PDB file of C-alpha atoms in Angstrom:
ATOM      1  CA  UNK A   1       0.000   0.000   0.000  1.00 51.00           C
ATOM      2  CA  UNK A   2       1.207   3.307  -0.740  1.00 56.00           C
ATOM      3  CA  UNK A   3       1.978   6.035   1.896  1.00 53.00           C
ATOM      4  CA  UNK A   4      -0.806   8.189   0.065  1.00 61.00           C
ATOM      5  CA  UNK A   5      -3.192   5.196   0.356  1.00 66.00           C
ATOM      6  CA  UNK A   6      -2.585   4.615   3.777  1.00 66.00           C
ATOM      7  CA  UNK A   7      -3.380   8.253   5.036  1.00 79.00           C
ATOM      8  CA  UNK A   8      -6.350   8.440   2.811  1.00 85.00           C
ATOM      9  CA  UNK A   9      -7.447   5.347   4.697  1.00 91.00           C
ATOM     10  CA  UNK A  10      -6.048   6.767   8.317  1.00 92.00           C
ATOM     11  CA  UNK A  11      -8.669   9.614   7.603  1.00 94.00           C
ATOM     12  CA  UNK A  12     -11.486   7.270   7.033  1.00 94.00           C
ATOM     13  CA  UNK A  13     -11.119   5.131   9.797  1.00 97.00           C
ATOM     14  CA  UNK A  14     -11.108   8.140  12.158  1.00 97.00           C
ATOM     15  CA  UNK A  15     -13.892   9.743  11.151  1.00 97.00           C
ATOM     16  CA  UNK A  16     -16.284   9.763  13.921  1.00 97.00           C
ATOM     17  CA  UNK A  17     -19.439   7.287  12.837  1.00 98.00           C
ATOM     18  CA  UNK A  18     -21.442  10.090  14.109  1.00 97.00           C
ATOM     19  CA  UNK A  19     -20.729  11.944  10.572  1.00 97.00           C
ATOM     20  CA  UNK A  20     -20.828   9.520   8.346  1.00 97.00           C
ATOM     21  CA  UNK A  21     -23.995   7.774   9.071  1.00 98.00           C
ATOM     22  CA  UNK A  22     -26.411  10.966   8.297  1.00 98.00           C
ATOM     23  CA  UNK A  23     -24.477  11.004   5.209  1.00 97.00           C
ATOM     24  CA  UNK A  24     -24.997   7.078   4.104  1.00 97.00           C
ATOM     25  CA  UNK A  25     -29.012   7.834   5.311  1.00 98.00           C
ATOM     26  CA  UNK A  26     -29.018  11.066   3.649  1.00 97.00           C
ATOM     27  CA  UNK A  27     -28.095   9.214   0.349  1.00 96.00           C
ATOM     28  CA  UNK A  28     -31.080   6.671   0.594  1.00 95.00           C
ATOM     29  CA  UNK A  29     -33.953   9.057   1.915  1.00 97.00           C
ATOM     30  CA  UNK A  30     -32.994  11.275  -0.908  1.00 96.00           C
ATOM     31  CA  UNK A  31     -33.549   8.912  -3.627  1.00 94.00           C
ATOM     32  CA  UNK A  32     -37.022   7.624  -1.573  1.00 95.00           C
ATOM     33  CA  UNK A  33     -35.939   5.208   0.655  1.00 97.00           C
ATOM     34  CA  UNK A  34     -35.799   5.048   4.272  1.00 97.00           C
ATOM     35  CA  UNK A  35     -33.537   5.340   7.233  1.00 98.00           C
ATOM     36  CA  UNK A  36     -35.159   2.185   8.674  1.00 98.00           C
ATOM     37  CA  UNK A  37     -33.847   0.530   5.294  1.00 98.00           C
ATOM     38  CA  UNK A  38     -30.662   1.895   5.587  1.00 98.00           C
ATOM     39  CA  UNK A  39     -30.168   0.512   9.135  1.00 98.00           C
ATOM     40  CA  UNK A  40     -31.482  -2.936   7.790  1.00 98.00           C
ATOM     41  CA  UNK A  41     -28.611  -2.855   5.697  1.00 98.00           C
ATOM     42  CA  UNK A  42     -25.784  -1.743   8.190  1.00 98.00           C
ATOM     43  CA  UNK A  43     -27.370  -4.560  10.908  1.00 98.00           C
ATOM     44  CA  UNK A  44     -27.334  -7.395   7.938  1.00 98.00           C
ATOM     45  CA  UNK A  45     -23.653  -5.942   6.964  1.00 98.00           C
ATOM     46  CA  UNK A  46     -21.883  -6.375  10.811  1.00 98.00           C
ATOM     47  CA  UNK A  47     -24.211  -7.584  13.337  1.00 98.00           C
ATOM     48  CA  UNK A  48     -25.174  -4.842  14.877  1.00 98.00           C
ATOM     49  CA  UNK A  49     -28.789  -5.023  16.948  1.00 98.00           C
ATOM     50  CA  UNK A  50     -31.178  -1.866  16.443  1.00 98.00           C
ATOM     51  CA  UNK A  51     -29.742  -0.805  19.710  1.00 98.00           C
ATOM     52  CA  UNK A  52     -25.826  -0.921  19.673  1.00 98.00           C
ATOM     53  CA  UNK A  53     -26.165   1.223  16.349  1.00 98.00           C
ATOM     54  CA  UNK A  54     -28.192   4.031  18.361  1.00 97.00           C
ATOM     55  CA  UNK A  55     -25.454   3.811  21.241  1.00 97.00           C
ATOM     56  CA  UNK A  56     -22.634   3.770  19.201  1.00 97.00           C
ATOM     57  CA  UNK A  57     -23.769   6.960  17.433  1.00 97.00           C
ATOM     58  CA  UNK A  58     -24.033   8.121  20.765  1.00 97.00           C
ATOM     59  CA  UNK A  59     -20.759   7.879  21.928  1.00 96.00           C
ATOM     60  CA  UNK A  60     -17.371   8.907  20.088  1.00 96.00           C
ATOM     61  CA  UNK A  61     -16.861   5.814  17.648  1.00 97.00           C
ATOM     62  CA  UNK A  62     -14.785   6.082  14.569  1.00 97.00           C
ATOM     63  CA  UNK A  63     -15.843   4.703  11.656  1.00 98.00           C
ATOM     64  CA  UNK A  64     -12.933   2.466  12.074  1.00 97.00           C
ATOM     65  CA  UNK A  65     -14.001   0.798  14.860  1.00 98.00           C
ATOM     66  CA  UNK A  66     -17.003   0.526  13.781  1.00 98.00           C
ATOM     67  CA  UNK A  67     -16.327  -2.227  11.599  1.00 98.00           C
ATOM     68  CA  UNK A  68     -13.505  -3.308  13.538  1.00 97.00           C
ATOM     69  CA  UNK A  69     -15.906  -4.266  16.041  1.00 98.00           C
ATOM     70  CA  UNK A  70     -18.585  -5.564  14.373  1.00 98.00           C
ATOM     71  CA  UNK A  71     -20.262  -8.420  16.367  1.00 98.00           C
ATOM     72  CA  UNK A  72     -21.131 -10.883  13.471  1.00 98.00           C
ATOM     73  CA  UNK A  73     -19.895  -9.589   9.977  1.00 97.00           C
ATOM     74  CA  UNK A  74     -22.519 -11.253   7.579  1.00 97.00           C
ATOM     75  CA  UNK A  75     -21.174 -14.015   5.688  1.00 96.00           C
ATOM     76  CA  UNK A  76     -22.586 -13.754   2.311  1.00 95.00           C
ATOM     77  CA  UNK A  77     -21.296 -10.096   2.397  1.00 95.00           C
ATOM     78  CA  UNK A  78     -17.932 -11.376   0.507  1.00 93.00           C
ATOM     79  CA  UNK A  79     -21.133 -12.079  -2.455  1.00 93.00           C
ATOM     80  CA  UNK A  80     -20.947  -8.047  -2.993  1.00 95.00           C
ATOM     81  CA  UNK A  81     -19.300  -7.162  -5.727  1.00 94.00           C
ATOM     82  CA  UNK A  82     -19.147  -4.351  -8.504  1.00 93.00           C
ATOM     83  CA  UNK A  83     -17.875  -0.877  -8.692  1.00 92.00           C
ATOM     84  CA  UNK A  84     -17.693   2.272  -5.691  1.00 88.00           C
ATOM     85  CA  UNK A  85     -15.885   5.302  -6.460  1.00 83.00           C
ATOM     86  CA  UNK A  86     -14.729   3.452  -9.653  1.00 89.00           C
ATOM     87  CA  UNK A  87     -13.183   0.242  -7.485  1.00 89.00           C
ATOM     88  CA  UNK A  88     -14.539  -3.384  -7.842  1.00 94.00           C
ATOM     89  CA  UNK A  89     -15.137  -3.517  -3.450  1.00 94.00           C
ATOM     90  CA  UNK A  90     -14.229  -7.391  -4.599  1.00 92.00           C
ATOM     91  CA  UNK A  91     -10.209  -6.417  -5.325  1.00 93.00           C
ATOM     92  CA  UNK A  92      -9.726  -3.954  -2.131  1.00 93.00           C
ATOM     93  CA  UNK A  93      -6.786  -5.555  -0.504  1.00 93.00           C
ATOM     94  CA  UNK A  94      -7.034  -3.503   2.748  1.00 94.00           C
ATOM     95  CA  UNK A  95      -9.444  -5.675   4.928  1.00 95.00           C
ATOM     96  CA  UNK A  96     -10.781  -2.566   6.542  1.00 96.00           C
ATOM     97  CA  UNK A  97     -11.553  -0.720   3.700  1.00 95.00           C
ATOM     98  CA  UNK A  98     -13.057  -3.688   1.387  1.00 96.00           C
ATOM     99  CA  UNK A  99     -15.360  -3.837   4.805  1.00 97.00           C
ATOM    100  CA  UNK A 100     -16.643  -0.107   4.504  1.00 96.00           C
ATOM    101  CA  UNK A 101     -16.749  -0.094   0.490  1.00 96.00           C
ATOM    102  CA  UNK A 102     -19.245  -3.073   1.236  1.00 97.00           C
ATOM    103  CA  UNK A 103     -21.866  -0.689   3.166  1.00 97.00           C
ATOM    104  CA  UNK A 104     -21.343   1.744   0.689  1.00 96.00           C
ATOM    105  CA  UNK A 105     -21.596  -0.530  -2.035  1.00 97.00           C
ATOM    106  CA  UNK A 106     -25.098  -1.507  -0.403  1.00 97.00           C
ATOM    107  CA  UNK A 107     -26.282   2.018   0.032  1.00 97.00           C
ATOM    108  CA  UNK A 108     -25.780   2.893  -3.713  1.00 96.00           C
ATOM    109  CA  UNK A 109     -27.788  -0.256  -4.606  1.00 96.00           C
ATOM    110  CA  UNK A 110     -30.453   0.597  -1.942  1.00 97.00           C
ATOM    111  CA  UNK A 111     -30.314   4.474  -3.219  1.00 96.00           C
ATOM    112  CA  UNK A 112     -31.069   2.878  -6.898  1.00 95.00           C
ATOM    113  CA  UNK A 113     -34.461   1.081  -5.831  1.00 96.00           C
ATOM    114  CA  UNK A 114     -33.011  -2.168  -5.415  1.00 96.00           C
ATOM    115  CA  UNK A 115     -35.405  -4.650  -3.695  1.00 95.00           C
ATOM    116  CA  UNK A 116     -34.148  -5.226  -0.169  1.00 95.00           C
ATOM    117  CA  UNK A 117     -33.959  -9.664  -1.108  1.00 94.00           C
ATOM    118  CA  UNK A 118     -31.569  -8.636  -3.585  1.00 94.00           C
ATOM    119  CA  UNK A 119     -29.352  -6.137  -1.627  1.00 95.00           C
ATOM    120  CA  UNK A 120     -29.046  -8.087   1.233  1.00 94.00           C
ATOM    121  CA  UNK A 121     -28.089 -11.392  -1.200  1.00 87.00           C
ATOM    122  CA  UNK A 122     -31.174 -13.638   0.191  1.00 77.00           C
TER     123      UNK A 122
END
């Protein structure tokens, strides 16, 4: 990994989840979904009850440790594939960042009307 990559990646990992996660709801309710649908999709992705996601965005998590800490990653979530910010999430190398890429990956699909079976690979 180069040192560019790395510090790109340094910056995402401390961003506080706090920030980011009005941003990843922002980008479904704007294209007519729903925040409940968007938390669907980040409890299927790591585990997370209803009510660990509303304390964690309580308290000062990064988005790092988020993921880091995710109680049961799900395990069809290696099925996700296709492009985010013009990278296949499938060929991220960095564990950590192949992890986030897959919520993100799942947002855009839920943001394009995709039916909920299909986004969460049932």
């Amino acid at each position: 990994m180069k040192q560019t990559e790395h510090s790109t990646f340094e910056k995402i990992y401390q961003m506080p989840l706090s920030k980011v996660y009005p941003l990843l709801v922002n980008k479904a309710t704007r294209k007519g979904r729903t925040q409940a649908e968007a938390d669907e999709i980040i409890r299927w992705l790591t585990g997370y009850t209803q009510e660990e996601l509303e304390e964690l965005l309580k308290k000062p998590t990064t988005y790092g440790d988020f993921f880091r800490n995710a109680p049961a990653p799900h395990p069809n979530r290696t099925m996700i594939q296709g492009s985010i910010c013009g990278i296949k999430v499938e060929e991220i190398q960095e564990p950590l960042m192949r992890e986030i890429r897959y919520l993100d990956k799942l947002i855009d699909e839920l943001a394009k009307g995709k039916a909920m079976e299909k986004i969460l690979r049932m």
